[in-house]
Coordinates of C-alpha atoms in Angstrom, one line a residue:
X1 CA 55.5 238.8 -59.7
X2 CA 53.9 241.4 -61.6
X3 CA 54.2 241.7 -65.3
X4 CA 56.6 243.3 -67.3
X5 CA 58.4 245.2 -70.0
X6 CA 55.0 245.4 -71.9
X7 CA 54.6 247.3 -75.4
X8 CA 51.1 247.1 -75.8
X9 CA 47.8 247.3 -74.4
X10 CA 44.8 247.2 -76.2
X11 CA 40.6 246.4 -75.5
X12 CA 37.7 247.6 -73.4
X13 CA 37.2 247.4 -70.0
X14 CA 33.7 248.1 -68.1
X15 CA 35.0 249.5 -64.8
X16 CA 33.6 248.3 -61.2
X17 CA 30.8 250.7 -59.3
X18 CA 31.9 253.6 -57.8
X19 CA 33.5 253.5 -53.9
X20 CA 31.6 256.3 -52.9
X21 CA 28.7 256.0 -54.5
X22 CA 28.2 252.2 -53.4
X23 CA 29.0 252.8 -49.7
X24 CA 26.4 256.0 -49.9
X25 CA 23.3 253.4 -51.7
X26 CA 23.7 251.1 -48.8
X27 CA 23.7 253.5 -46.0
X28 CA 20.4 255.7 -48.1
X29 CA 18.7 252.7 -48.8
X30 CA 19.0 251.9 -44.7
X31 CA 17.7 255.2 -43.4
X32 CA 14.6 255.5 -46.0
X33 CA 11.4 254.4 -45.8
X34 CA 10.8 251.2 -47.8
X35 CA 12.6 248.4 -50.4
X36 CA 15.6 249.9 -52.3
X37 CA 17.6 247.8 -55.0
X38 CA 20.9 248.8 -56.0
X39 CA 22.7 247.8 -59.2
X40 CA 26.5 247.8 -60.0
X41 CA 27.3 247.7 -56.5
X42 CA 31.1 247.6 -55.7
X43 CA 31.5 243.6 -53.8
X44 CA 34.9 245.4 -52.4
X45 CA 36.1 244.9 -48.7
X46 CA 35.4 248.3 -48.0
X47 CA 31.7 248.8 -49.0
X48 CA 30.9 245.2 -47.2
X49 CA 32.5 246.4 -44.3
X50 CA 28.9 249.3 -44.6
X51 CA 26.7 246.4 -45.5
X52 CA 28.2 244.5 -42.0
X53 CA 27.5 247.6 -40.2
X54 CA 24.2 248.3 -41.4
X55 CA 23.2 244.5 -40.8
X56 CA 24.3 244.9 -37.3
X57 CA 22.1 247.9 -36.8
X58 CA 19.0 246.0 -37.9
X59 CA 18.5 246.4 -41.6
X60 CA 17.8 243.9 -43.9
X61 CA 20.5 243.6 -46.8
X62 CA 20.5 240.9 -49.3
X63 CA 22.1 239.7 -51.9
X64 CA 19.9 239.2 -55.3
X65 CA 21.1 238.6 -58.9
X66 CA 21.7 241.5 -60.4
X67 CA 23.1 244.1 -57.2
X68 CA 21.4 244.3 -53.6
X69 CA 18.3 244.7 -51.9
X70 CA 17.8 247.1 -48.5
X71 CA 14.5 247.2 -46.5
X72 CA 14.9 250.8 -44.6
X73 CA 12.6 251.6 -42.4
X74 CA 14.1 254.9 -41.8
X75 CA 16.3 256.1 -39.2
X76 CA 14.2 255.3 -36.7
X77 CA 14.2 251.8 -38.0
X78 CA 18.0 251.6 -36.9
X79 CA 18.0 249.9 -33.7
X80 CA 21.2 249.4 -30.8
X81 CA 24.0 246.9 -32.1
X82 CA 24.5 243.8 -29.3
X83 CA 27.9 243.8 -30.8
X84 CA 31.2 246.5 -31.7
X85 CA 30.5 247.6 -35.5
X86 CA 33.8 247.6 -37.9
X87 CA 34.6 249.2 -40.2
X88 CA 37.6 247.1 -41.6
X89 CA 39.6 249.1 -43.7
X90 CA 36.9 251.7 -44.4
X91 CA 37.1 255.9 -43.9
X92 CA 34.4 256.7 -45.5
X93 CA 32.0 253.9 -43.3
X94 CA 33.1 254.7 -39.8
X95 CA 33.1 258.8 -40.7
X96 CA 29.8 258.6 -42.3
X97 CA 28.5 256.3 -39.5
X98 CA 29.2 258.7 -37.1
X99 CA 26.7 261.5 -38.7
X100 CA 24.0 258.4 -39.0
X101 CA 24.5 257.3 -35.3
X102 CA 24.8 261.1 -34.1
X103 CA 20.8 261.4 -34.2
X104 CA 20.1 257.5 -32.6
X105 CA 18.9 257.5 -29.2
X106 CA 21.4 254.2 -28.4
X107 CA 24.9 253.5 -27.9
X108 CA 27.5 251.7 -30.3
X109 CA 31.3 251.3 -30.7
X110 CA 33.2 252.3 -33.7
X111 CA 36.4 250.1 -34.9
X112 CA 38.5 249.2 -37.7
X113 CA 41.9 248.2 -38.7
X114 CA 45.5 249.0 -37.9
X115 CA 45.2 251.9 -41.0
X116 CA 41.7 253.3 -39.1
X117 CA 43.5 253.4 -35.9
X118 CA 45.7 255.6 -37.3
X119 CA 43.4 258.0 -39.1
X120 CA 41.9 261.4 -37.3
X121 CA 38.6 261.4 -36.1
X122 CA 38.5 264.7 -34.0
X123 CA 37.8 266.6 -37.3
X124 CA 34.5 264.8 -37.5
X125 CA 33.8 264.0 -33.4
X126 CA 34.4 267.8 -32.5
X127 CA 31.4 268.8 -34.6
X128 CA 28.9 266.3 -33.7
X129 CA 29.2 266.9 -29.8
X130 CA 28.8 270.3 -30.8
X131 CA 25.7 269.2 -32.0
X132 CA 25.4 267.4 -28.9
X133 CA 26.1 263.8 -29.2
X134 CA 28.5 262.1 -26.6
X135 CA 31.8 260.6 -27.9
X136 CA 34.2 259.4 -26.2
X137 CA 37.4 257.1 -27.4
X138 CA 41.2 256.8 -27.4
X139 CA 42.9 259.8 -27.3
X140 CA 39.5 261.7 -26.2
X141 CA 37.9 260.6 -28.8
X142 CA 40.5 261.1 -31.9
X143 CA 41.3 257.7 -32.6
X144 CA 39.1 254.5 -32.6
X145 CA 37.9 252.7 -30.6
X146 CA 35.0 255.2 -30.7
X147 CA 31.8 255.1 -28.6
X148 CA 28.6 257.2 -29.7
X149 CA 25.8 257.8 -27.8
X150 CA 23.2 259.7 -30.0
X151 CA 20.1 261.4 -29.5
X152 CA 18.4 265.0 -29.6
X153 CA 20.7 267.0 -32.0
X154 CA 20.8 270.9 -32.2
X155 CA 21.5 272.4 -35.5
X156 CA 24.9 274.0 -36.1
X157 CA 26.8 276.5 -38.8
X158 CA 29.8 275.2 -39.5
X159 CA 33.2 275.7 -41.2
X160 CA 34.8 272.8 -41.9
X161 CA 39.0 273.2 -41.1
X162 CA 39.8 270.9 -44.1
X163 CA 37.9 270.5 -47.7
X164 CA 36.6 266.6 -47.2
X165 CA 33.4 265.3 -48.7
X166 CA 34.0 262.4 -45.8
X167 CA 33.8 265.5 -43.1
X168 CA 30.5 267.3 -45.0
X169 CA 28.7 264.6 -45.4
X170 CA 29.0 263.4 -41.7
X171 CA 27.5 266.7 -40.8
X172 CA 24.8 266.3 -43.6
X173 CA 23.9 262.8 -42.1
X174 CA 23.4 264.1 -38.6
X175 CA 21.9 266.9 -40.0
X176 CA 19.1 265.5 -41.5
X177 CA 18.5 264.6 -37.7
X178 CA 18.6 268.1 -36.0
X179 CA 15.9 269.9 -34.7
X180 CA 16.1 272.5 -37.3
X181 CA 18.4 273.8 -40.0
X182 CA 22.1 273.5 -40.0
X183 CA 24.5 275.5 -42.4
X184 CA 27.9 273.3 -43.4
X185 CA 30.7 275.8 -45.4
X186 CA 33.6 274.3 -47.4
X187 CA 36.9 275.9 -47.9
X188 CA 37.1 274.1 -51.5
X189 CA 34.4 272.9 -53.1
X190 CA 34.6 268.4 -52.4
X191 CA 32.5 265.2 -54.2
X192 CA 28.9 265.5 -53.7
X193 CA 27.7 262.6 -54.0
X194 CA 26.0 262.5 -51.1
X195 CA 24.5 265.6 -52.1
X196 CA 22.9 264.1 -55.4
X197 CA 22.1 261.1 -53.1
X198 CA 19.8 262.8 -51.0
X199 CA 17.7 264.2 -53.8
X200 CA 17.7 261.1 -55.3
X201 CA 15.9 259.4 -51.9
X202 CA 13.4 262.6 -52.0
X203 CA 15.3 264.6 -50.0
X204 CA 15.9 268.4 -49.9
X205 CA 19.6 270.1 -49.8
X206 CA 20.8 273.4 -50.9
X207 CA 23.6 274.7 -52.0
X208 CA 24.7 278.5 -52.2
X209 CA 28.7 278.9 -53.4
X210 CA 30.3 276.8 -50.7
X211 CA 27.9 277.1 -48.0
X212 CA 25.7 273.6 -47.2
X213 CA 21.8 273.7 -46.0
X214 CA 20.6 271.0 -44.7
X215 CA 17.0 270.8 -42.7
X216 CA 16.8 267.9 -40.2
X217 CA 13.3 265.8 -39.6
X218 CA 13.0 264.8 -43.5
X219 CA 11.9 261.5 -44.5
X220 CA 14.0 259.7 -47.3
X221 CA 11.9 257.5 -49.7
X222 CA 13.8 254.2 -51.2
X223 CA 15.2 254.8 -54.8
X224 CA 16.5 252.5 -57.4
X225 CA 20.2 253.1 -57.7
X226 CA 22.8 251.8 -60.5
X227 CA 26.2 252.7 -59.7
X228 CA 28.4 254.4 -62.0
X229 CA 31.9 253.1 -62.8
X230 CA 34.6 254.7 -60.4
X231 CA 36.1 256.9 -62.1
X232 CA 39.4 256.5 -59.2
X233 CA 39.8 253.1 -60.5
X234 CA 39.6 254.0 -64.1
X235 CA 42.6 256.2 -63.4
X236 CA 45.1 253.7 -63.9
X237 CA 43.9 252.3 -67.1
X238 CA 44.0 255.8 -67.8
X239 CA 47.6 256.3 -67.0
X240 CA 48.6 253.1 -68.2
X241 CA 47.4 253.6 -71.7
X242 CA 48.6 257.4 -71.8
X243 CA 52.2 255.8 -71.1
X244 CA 52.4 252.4 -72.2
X245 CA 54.5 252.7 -76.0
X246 CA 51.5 251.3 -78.3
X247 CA 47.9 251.5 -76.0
X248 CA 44.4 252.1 -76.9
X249 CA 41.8 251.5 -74.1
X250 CA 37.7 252.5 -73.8
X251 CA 36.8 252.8 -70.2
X252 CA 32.6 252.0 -70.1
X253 CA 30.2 253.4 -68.0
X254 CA 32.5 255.6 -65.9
X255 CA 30.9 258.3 -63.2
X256 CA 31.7 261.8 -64.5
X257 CA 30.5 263.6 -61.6
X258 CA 32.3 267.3 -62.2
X259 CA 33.7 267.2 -58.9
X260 CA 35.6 264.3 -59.3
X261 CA 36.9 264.9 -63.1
X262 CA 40.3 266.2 -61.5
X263 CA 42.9 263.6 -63.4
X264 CA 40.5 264.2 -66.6
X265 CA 41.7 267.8 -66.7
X266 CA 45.2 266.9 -65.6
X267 CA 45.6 264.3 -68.1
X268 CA 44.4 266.8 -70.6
X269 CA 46.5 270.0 -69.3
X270 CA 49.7 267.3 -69.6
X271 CA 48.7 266.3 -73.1
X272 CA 47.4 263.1 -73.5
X273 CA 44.7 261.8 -76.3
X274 CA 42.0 261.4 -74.0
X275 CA 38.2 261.5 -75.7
X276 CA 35.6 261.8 -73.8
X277 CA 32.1 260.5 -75.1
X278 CA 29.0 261.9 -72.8
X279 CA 26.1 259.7 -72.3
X280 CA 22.6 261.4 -72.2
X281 CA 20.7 259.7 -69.7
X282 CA 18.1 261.0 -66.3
X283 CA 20.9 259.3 -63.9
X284 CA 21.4 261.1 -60.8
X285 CA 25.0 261.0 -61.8
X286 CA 26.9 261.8 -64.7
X287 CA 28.5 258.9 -67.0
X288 CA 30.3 258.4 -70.0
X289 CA 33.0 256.7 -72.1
X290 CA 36.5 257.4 -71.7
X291 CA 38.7 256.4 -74.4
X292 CA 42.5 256.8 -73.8
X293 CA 45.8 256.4 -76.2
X294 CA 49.5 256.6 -76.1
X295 CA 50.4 260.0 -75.3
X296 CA 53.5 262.5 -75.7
X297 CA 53.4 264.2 -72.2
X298 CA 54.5 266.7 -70.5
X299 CA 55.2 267.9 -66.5
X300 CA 52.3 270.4 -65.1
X301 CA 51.1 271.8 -61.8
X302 CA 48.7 270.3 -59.8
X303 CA 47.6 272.5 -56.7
X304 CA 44.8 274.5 -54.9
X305 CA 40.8 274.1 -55.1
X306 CA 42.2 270.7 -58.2
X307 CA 43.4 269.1 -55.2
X308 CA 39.7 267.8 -53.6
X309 CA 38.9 266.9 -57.3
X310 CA 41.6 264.4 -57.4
X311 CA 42.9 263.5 -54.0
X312 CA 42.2 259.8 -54.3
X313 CA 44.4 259.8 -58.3
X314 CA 47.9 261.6 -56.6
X315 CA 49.5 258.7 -56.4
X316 CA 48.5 257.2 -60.6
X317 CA 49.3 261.2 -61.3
X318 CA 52.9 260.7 -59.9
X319 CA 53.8 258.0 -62.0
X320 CA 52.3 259.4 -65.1
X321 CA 54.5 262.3 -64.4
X322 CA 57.9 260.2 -64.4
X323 CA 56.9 259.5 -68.3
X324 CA 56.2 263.3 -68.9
X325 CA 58.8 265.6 -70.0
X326 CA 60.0 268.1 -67.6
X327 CA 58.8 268.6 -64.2
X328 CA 55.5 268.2 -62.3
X329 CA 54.7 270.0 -59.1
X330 CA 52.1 268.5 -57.0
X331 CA 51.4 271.0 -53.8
X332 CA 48.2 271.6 -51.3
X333 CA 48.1 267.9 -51.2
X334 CA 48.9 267.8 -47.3
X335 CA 45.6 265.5 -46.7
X336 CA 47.6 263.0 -48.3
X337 CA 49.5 262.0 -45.1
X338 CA 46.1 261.1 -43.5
X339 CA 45.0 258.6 -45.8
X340 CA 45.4 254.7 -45.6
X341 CA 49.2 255.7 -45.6
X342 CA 51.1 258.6 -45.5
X343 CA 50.6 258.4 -49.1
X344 CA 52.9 261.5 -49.6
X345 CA 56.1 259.6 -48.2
X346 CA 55.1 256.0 -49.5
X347 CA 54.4 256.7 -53.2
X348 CA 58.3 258.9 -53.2
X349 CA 59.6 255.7 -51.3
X350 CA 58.0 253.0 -53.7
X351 CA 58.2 254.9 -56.8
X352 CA 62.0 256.1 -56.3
X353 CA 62.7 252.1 -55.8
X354 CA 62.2 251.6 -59.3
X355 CA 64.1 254.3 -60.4
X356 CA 62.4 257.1 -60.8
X357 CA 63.9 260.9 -59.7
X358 CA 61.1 262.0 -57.2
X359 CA 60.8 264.1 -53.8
X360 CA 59.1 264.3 -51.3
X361 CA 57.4 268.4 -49.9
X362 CA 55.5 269.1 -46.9
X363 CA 52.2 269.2 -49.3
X364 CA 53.1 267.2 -52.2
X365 CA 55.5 266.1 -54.3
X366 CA 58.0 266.8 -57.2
X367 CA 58.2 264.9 -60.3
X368 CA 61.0 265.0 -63.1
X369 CA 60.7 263.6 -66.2
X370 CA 60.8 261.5 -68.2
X371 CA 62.4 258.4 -66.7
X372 CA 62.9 255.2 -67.4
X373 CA 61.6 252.5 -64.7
X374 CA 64.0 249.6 -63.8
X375 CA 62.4 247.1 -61.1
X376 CA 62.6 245.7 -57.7
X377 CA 60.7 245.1 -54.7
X378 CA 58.0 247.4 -53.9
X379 CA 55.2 247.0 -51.2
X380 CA 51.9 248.8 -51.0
X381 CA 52.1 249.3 -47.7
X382 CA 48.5 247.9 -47.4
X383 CA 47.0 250.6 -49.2
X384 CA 44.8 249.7 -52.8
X385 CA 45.8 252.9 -54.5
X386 CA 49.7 252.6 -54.1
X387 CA 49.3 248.5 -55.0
X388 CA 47.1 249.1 -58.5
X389 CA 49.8 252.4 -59.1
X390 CA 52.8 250.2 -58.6
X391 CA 51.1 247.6 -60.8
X392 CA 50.5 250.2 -63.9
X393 CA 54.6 251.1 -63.1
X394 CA 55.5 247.4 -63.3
X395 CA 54.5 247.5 -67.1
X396 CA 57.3 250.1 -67.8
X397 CA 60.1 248.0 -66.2
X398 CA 62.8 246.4 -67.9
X399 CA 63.3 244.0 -64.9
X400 CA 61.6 241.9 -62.3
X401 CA 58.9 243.9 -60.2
X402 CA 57.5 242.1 -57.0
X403 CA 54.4 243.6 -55.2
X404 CA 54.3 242.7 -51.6
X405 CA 50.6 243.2 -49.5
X406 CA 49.1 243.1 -53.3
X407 CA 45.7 241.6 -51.5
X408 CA 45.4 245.1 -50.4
X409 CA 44.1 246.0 -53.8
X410 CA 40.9 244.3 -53.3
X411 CA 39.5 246.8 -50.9
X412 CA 38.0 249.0 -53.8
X413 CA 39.0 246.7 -56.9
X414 CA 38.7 242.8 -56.5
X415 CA 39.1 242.1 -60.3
X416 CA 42.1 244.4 -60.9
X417 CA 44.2 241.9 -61.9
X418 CA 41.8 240.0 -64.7
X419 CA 41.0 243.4 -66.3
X420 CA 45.0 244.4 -66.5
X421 CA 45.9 240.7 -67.8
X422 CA 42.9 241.1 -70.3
X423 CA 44.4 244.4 -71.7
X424 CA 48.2 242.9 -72.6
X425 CA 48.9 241.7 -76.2

């Protein structure tokens, strides 16, 4: 049973290492040349579901006190798995595995879950056999299970169909393979972390507008890496202190990478009392406090090139809409149906369960405001984001809210529940 009715939430919170970045540190640190230690790492199903992979192809990963430690030896280091890699739960490992593999002269299999079974792959296998790798897999090759075999890559230009940093930096991966240069081209500008990334391991990338350069046969050098907190998980502290009647709460540490600031400048545009405090450091990534208090709300729009800034925060931006007075149009959200869930249809199902007045678009969602939550049983249909967003809700409920498939939240935020408890007075 989740907890209830609350009034009050108050204290500080240091918030786990970034998704992204985590899974991108483990997969650098195994295609560079020597020892890389990471600090801050997110322990979260997903991002062990990389560290598996990459074990399997050969790298040492360990454990030490304070984060991990990768020998890479390059990716010529990687050598041919004597077993199927999964990727559990994980979009971001089996996409970004499949630029890594692209360039390797040996053959794996791809797998994952139920979720990943479910999930499009063509928009990342159609490029890379035009680069010349062979795929094959169900559906020719647009579901898993999916079978690579890499080798000599030719350099494409590309425009990518949908805006996805999961997409780009596939074709960046495999890229930094090719026998020459290759040109990527966004229609909307996406998270570049794996941009940053690469310069950080000693790497070269340029960027011109929305066009990508990438030139293949570079050698990555290890890098010390400490992971910023995630600023997708900070989202529903966030919300919850925005909407909760008396709440005060200082996110630390928190990544404040510019193209992932999206629910800052909603929160903002809606009204809350949000405070930012920038910290001056020479990390490869921007990071700063966040501190967040009760707010007087009210409905926005939330569309276009906003969209790829926040995809991951729709469903925590949907709820803080029901407390927000008036209406809130969420549109150009149709990569929403794609992700763990059709998360367009599941957060309108879950959310309208405990009362609130919601509906359902072919590329989002509208909100009306504000309304009071009641309770019930809700699900997250297996998905983190929808079980911490149905969490924050719970707060706001006069009755009784139970959370079925709530171990779904440990794919990207194992502690979830300690940090929430620690907040309620």
């Amino acid at each position: 049973m989740l907890k209830t009715n609350i009034k009050r939430l108050f204290g500080e919170i240091t918030i786990p290492g970034d998704k992204s970045i985590s899974h991108r540190s483990v997969m650098f640190g195994s295609i560079a040349h020597g020892e890389t230690k990471i600090t801050n790492f997110l322990p979260g199903d997903d991002c062990l579901s990389t560290i598996s992979c990459f074990q399997k192809l050969g790298v040492t990963i360990e454990e030490v006190d304070d984060g991990l430690r990768i020998i890479g030896n390059g990716f010529e280091g990687l050598t041919e798995p004597n077993e199927v890699l999964d990727v559990g739960n994980s979009g971001t490992t089996i996409r970004l595995l499949m630029g890594i593999l692209a360039g390797r002269p040996f053959f794996s299999t791809l797998v994952g879950d139920e979720s990943i079974g479910k999930r499009p792959m063509t928009r990342v296998t159609s490029p890379l056999a035009l680069m010349g790798t062979r795929i094959d897999g169900r559906n020719d090759g647009a579901f898993t299970p999916i079978s690579i075999r890499g080798g000599q890559l030719t350099p494409i230009q590309y425009e990518l169909p949908v805006a996805s940093a999961q997409v780009k930096s596939a074709l960046i991966l495999a890229g930094l393979q090719a026998e020459g240069e290759c040109k990527i081209v966004e229609p909307a500008e996406t998270r570049d972390h794996t941009e940053r990334m690469i310069r950080k391991f000693g790497g070269k990338i340029d960027k011109d507008n929305k066009t990508i350069t990438v030139i293949g046969g570079q050698s990555l050098k290890a890098a010390t890496i400490h992971v910023p907190g995630d600023i997708s998980s900070a989202a529903f502290f966030l919300v919850a202190g925005a909407i909760i009647p008396e709440g005060e709460i200082v996110l630390k540490n928190v990544g404040l990478n510019p193209t992932r600031t999206g629910i800052i400048e909603v929160m903002k545009k809606m009204g809350a009392d949000l405070e930012i405090v920038q910290k001056e450091d020479d990390s490869f990534e921007p990071v700063g406090d966040l501190i967040i208090k009760t707010s007087n709300l009210k409905g926005t729009v939330v569309e276009g090139e906003l969209i790829p800034k926040l995809i991951d925060e729709i469903p925590i931006i949907a709820l803080l809409a029901t407390q927000a007075d008036g209406t809130t149009v969420i549109k150009d959200a149709e990569e929403l149906k794609v992700k763990e869930t059709n998360r367009i249809d599941t957060v309108v199902q879950e959310l309208r369960k405990l009362g609130a007045s919601i509906e359902a678009t072919d590329d989002g969602m509208i909100i009306h405001g504000k309304t009071p939550l009641d309770g019930g049983s809700v699900s997250s249909h297996g998905d983190h984001r929808i079980g911490m967003m149905l969490s924050i809700a719970a707060l706001l409920c006069k009755n009784d809210v139970e959370l079925e498939q709530s171990e779904a939240i440990s794919v990207s935020y194992p502690n979830f529940f300690d940090h929430l408890n620690n907040l309620i007075h």
